[in-house]
Short mmCIF file of C-alpha atoms and ligand atoms in Angstrom, two decimals:
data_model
loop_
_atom_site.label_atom_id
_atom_site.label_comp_id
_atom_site.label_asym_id
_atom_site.label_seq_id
_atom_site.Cartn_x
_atom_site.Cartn_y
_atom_site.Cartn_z
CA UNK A 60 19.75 -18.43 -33.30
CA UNK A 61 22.53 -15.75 -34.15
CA UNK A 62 25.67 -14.72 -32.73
CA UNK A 63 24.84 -10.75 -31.78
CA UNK A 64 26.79 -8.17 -30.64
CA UNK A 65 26.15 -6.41 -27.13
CA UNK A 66 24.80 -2.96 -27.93
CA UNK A 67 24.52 -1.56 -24.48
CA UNK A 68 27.01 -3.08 -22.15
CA UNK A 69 26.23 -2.36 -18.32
CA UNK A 70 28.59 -1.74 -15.99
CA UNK A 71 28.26 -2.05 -11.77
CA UNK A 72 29.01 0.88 -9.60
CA UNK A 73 32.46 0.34 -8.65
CA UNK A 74 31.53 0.35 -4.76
CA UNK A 75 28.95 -2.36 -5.35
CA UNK A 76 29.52 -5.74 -4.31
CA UNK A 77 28.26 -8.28 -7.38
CA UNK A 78 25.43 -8.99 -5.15
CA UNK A 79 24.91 -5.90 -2.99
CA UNK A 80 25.27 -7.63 0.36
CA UNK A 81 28.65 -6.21 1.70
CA UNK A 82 27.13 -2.43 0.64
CA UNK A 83 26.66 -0.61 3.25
CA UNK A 84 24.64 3.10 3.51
CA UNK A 85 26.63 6.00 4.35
CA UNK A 86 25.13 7.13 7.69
CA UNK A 87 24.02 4.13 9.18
CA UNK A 88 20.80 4.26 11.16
CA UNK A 89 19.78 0.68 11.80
CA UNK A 90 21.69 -2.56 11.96
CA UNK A 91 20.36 -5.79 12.40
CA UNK A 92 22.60 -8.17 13.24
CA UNK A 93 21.75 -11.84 12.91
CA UNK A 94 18.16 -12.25 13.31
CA UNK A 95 16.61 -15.10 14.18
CA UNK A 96 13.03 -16.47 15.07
CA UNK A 97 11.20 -19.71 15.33
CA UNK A 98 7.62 -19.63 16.52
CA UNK A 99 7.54 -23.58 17.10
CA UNK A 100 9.75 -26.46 18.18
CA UNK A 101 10.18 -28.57 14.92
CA UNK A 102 8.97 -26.20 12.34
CA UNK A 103 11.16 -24.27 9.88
CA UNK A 104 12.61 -20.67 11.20
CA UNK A 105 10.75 -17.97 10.44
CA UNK A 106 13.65 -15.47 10.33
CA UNK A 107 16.62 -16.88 10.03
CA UNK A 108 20.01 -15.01 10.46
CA UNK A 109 18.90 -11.59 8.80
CA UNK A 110 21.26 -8.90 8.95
CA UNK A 111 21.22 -5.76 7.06
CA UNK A 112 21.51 -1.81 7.82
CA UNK A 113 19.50 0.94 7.00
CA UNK A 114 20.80 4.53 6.31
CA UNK A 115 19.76 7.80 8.01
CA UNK A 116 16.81 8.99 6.18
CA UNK A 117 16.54 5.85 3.65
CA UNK A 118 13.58 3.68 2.83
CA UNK A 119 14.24 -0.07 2.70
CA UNK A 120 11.51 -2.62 1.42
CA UNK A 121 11.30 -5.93 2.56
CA UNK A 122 9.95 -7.49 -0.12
CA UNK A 123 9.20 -11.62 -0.99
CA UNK A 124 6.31 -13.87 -1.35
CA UNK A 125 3.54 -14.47 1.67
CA UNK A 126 4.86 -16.28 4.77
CA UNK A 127 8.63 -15.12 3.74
CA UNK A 128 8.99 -13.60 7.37
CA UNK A 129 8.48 -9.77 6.43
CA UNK A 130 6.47 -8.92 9.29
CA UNK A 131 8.28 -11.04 11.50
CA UNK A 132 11.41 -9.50 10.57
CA UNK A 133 9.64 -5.77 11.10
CA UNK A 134 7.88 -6.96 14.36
CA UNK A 135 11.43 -8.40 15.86
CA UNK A 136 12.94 -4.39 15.28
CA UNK A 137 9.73 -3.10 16.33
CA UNK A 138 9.94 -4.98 19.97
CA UNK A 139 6.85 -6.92 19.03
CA UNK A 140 8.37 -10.12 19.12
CA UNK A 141 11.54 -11.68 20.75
CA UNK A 142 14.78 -12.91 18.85
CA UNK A 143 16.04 -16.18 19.33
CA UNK A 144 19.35 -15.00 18.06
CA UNK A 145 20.85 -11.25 16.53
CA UNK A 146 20.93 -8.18 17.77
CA UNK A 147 19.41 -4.90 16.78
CA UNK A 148 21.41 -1.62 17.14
CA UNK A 149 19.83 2.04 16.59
CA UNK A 150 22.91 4.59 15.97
CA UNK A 151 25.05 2.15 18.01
CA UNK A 152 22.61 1.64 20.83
CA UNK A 153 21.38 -1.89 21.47
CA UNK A 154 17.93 -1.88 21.59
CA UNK A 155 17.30 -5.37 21.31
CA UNK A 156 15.86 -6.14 24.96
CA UNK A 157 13.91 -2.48 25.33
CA UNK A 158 9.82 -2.55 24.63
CA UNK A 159 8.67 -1.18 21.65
CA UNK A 160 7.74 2.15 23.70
CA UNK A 161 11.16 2.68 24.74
CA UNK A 162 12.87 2.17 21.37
CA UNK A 163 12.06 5.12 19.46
CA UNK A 164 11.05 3.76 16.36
CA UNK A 165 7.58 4.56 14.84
CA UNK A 166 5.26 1.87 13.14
CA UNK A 167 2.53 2.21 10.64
CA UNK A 168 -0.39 -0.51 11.46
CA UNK A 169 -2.11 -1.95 8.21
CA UNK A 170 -5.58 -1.00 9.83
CA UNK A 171 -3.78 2.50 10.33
CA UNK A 172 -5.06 1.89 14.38
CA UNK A 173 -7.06 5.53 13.95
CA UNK A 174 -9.07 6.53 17.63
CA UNK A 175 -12.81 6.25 15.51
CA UNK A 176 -13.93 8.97 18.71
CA UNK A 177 -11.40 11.11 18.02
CA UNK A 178 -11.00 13.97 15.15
CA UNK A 179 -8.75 13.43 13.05
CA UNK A 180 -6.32 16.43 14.69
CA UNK A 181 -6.45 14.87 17.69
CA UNK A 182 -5.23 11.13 16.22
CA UNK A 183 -2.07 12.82 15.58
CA UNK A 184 -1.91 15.09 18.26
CA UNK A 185 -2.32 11.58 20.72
CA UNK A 186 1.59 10.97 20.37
CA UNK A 187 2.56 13.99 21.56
CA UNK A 188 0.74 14.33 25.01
CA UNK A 189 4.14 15.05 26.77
CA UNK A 190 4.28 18.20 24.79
CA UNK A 191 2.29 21.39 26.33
CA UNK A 192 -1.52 21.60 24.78
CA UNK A 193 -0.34 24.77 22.38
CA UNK A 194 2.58 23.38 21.39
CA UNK A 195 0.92 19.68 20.95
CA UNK A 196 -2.04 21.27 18.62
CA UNK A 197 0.79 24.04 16.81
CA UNK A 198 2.84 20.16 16.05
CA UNK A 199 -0.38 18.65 14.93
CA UNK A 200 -1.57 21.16 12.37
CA UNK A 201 1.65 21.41 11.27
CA UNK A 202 2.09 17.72 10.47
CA UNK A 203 -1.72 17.94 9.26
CA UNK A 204 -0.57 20.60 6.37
CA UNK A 205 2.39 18.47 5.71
CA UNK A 206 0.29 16.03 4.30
CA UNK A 207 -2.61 17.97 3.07
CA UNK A 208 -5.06 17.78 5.41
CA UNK A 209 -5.66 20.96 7.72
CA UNK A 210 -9.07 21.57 6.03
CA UNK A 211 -10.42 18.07 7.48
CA UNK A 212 -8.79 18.47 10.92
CA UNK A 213 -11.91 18.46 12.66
CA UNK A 214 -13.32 14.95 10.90
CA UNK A 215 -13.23 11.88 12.54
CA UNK A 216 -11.49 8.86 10.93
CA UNK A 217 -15.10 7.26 9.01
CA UNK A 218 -15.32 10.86 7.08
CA UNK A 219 -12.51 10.32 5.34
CA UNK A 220 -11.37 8.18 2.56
CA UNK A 221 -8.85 5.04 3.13
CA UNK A 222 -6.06 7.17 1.45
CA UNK A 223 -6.51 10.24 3.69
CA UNK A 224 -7.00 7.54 6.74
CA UNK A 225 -3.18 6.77 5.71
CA UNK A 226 -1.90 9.86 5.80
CA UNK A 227 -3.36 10.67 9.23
CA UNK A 228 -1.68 7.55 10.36
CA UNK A 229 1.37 8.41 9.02
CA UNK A 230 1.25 12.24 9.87
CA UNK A 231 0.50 10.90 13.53
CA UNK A 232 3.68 8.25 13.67
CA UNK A 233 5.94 11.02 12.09
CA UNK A 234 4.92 14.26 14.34
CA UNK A 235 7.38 12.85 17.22
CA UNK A 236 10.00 13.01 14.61
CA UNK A 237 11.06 9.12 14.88
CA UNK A 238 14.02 8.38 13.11
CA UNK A 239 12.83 5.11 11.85
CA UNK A 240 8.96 4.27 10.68
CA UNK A 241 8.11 0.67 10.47
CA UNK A 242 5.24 0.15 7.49
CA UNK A 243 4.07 -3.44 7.49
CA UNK A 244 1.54 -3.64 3.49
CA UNK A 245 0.57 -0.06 4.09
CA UNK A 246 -1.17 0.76 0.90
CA UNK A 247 -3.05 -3.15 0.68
CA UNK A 248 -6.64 -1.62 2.06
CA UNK A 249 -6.72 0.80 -1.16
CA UNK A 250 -7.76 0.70 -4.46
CA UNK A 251 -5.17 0.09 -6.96
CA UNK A 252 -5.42 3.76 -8.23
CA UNK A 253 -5.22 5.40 -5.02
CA UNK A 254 -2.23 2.84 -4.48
CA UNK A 255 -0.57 4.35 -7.02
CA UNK A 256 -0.84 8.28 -5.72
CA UNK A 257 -0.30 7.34 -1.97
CA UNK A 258 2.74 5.36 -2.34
CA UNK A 259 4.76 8.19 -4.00
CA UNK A 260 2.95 10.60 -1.21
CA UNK A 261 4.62 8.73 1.55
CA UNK A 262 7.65 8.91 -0.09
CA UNK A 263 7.97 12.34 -0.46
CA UNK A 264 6.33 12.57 3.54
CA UNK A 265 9.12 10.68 4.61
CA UNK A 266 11.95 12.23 2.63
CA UNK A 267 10.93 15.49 3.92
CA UNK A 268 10.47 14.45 7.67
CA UNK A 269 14.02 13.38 6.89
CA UNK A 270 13.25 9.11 8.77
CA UNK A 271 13.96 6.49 7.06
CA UNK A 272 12.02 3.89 6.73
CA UNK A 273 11.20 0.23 6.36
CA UNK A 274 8.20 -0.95 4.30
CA UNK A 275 6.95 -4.39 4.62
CA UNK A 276 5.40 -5.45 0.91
CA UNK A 277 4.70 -8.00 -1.30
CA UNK A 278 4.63 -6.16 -4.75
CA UNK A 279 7.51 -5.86 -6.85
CA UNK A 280 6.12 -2.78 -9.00
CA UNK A 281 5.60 -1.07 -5.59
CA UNK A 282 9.02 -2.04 -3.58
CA UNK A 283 10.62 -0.66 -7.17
CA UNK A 284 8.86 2.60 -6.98
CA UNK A 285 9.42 3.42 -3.99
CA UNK A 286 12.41 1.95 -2.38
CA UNK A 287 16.15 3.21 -2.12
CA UNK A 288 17.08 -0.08 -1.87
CA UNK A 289 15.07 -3.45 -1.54
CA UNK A 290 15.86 -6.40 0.55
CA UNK A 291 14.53 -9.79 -1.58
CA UNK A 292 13.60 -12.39 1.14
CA UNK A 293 12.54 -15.85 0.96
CA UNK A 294 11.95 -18.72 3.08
CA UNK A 295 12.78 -16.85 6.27
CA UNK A 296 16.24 -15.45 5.00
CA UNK A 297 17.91 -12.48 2.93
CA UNK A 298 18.32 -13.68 -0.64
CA UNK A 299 19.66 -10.09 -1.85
CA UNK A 300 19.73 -6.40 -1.01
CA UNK A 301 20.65 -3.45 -3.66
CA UNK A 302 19.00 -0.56 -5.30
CA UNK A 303 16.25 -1.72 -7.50
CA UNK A 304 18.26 -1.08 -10.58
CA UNK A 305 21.34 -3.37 -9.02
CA UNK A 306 18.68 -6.19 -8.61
CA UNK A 307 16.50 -5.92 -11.50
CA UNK A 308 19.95 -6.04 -13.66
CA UNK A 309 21.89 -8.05 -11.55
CA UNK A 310 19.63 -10.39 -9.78
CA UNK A 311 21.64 -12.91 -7.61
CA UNK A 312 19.20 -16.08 -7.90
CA UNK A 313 16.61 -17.61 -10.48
CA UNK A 314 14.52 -16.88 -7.25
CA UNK A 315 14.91 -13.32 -7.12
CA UNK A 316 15.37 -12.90 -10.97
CA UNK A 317 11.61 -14.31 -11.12
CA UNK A 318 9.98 -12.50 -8.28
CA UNK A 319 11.29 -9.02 -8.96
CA UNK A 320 10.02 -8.90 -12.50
CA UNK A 321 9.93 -11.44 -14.91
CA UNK A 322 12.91 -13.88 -16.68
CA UNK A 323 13.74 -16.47 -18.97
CA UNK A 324 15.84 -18.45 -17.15
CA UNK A 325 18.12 -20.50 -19.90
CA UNK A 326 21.47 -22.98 -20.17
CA UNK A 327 24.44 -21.57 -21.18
CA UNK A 328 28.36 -22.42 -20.62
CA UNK A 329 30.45 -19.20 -18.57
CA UNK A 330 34.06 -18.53 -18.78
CA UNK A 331 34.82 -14.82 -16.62
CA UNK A 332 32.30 -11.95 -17.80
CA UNK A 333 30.63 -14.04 -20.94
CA UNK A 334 28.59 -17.31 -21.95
CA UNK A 335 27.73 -18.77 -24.90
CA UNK A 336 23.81 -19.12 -24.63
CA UNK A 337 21.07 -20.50 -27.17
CA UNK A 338 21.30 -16.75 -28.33
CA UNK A 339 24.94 -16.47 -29.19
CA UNK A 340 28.02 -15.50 -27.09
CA UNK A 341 26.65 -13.11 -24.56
CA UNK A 342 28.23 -10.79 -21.95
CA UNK A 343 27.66 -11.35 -18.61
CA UNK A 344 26.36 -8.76 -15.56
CA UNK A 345 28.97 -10.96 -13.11
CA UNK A 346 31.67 -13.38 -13.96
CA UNK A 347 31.16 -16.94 -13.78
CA UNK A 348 32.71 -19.93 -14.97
CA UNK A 349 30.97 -23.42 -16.57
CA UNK A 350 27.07 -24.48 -16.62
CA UNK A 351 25.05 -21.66 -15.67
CA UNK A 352 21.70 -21.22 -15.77
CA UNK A 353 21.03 -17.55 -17.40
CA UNK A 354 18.23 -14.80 -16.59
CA UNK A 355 17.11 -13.44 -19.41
CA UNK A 356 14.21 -10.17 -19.04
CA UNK A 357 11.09 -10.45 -21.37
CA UNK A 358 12.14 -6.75 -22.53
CA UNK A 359 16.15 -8.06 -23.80
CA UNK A 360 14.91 -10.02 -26.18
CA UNK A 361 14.57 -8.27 -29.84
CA UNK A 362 11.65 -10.47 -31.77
CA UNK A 363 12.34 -9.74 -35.78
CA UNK A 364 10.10 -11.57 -38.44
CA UNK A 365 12.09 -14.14 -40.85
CA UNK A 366 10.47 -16.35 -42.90
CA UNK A 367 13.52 -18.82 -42.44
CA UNK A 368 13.50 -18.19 -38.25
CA UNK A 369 13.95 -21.24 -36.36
CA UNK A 370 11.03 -19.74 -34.23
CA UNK A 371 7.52 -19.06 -33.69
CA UNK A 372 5.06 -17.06 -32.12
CA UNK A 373 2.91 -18.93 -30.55
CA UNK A 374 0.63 -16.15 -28.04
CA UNK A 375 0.10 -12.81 -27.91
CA UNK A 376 -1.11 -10.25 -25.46
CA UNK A 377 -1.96 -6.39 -26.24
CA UNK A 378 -0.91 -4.21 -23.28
CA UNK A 379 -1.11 -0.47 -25.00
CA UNK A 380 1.90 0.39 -24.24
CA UNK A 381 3.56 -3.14 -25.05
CA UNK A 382 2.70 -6.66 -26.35
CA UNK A 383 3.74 -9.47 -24.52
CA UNK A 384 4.78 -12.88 -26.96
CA UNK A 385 5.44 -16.21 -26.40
CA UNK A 386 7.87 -17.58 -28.74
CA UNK A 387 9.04 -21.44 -29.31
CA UNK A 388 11.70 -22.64 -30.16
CA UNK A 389 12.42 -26.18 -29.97
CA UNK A 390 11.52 -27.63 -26.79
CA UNK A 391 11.51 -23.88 -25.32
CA UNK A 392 8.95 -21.14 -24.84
CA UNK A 393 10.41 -17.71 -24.31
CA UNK A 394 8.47 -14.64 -23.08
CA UNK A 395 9.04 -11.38 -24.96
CA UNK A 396 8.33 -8.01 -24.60
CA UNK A 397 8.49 -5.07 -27.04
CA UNK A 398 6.83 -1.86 -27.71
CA UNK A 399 3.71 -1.35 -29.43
CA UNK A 400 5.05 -1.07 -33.16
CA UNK A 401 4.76 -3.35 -36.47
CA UNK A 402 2.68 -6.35 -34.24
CA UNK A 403 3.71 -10.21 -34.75
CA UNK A 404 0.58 -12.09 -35.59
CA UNK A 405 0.20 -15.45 -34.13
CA UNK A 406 2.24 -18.14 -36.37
CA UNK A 407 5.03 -15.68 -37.50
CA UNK A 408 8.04 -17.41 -38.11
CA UNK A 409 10.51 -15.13 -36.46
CA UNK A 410 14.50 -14.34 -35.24
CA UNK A 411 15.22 -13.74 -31.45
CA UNK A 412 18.47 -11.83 -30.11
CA UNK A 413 19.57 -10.42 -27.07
CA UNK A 414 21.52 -7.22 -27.15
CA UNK A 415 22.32 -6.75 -23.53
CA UNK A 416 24.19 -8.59 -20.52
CA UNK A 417 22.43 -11.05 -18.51
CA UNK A 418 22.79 -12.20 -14.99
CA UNK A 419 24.26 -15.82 -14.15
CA UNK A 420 21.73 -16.58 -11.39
CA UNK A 421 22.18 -20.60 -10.54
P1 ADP B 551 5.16 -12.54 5.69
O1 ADP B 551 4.92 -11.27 6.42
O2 ADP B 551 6.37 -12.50 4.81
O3 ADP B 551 3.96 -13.01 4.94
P2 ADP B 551 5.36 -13.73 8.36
O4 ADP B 551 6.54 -13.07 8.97
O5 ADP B 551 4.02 -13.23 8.77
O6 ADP B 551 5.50 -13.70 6.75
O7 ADP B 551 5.43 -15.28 8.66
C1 ADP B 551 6.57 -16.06 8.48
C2 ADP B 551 6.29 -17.48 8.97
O8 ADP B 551 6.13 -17.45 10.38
C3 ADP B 551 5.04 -18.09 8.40
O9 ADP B 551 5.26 -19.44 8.20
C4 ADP B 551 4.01 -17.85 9.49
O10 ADP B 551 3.02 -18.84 9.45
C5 ADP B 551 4.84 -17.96 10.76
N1 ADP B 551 4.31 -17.12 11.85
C6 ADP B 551 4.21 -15.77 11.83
N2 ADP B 551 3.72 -15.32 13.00
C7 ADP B 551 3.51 -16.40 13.78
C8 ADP B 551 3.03 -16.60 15.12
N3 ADP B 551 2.67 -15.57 15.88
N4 ADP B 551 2.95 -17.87 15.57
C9 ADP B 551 3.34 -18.92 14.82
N5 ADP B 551 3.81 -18.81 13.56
C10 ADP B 551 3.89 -17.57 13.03
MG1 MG B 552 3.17 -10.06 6.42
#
């Protein structure tokens, strides 16, 4: 392969750690200090040692494969389920021993937990039965036109859609004004279309309530559309927290590098901020120094056809928008991604070269 030059070299925010963990938000809501939970004697932790914060008025996605310990994580701040170990503060107040009543967080149920004998005005208006009746319906209509549905106020929950169920829920968790909303997979009972639209709903629902909050998922695309920042878990702890963009370009493990979209993982040999790689002497995202083992995204690869290439395309996949190839070379099969002109056809011999930094991640 050829030596290339870096076209577009990236550069971290100066106030970012390499790997995000030491960044803290500016107004800090939530802090979880320490978390820890094992369900049985014997068996591996569920949560183990989490800590993070969580600004005023930013959303945070827990994000990482099933049986990671999202939910337990989110039930432990929610009160649902006791720490073994850690500490959770809200604006400086311990709330780790208080019940989930008394802590003053709200929490979006998967199932949404709608009253089926109730209309829909009075779902959301159920929170706020310490308020007078006037005031209580005035709050509830309110929150109703917030997210667009005063005309169906008088439904009950099985006359509306799943995506309008969700925004009753969350109109009902967010008309106390809670400064925090727990979300554990809200958007996994819709249809991948109505996915799409609710997700960016909540988000703007949230943003203009003005809580942050935390959002239990499983799907990369989704954690990246949505989030401020994402915490990558795995195997019960923290692997990495940053903005999407700090992960996807910066990712700190082959683990994360793989589960929040897709790499190449190769060998190279790192001395400070470069490597010399199967594609040439490449810059690096961190420093590091000796064997590394390199992530390198579908999308930095640049395919070009040559006769005299050392490799081949060997599959191809039509997307529309993009192709997706897998090229060998050698004893290696890399997967590349590149926009939908001039198509490789199966069997092109063909030249690979990165023109972009890539993350040491093991
Ligand atoms: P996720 O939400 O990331 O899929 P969970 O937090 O639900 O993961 O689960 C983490 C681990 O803890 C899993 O191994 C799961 O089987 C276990 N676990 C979760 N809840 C309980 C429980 N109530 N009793 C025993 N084990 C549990
Ligand atoms: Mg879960």
């Amino acid at each position: 392969m050829n030596q290339i030059a870096c076209a577009r070299p990236f550069r971290l925010p100066a106030e970012a750690s390499p790997l995000g963990f030491r960044q803290r938000p500016h107004r800090v809501l939530l802090e979880v200090e320490g978390l820890s939970k094992r369900f049985r004697r014997g068996e591996a932790a569920a949560v183990e040692r989490v800590s993070f914060a969580v600004g005023e008025g930013e959303l945070l996605s827990l994000l990482g494969p099933s049986g990671c310990g999202k939910t337990t994580t989110l039930r432990l701040i929610g009160g649902f389920e006791t720490p073994d170990a850690g500490r959770i503060l809200l604006r400086g107040r311990d709330i780790s021993q208080l019940p989930p009543e008394a802590r003053g967080i709200g929490f979006v149920f998967q199932d949404y937990a709608l009253f089926p004998h109730l209309t829909v005005l009075d779902n959301v208006r159920f929170g706020l039965r310490r308020m007078g009746r006037a005031a209580a319906v005035a709050r509830a209509g309110e929150m109703l036109a917030l997210v667009g549905l005063a005309d169906l106020a008088a439904r009950r929950p099985h006359e509306l859609s799943g995506g309008q169920q969700q925004r009753v829920a969350l109109a009902r968790t967010l008309a106390v004004a809670p400064p925090l909303v727990l979300m554990d997979e809200p958007f996994s009972n819709l249809d991948a279309t109505m996915r799409v639209e609710t997700r960016q709903e909540v988000r703007r629902l949230l943003k203009a309530a003005g809580s942050a909050a935390i959002l239990v998922t499983h799907d990369q695309e989704e954690a990246l559309a949505l989030s401020d920042r994402i915490a990558v878990m795995e195997a019960g702890q923290l692997r990495q927290l940053g903005t999407p963009d700090e992960i996807y370009r910066n990712p700190s493990s082959a683990f994360v590098a793989s589960f929040l979209g897709r790499s190449n993982i190769v060998a190279g040999r790192a001395e400070g901020m470069a490597a010399d790689t199967p594609f040439g002497r490449l810059p690096l995202t961190r420093a590091a120094n000796g064997a590394v083992q390199l992530a390198v995204r579908p999308e930095q690869i640049l395919l070009e056809p040559d006769a005299a290439g050392a490799a081949t395309v060997v599959g191809r996949e039509f997307r529309g928008h993009d192709q997706i190839y897998w090229v060998q070379d050698g004893e290696t099969c890399m997967l590349v991604i590149s926009g939908p002109g001039a198509p490789m056809a199966v069997g092109q011999r063909v030249r690979m070269r990165v023109c972009d930094c890539v993350a040491p991640v093991g």
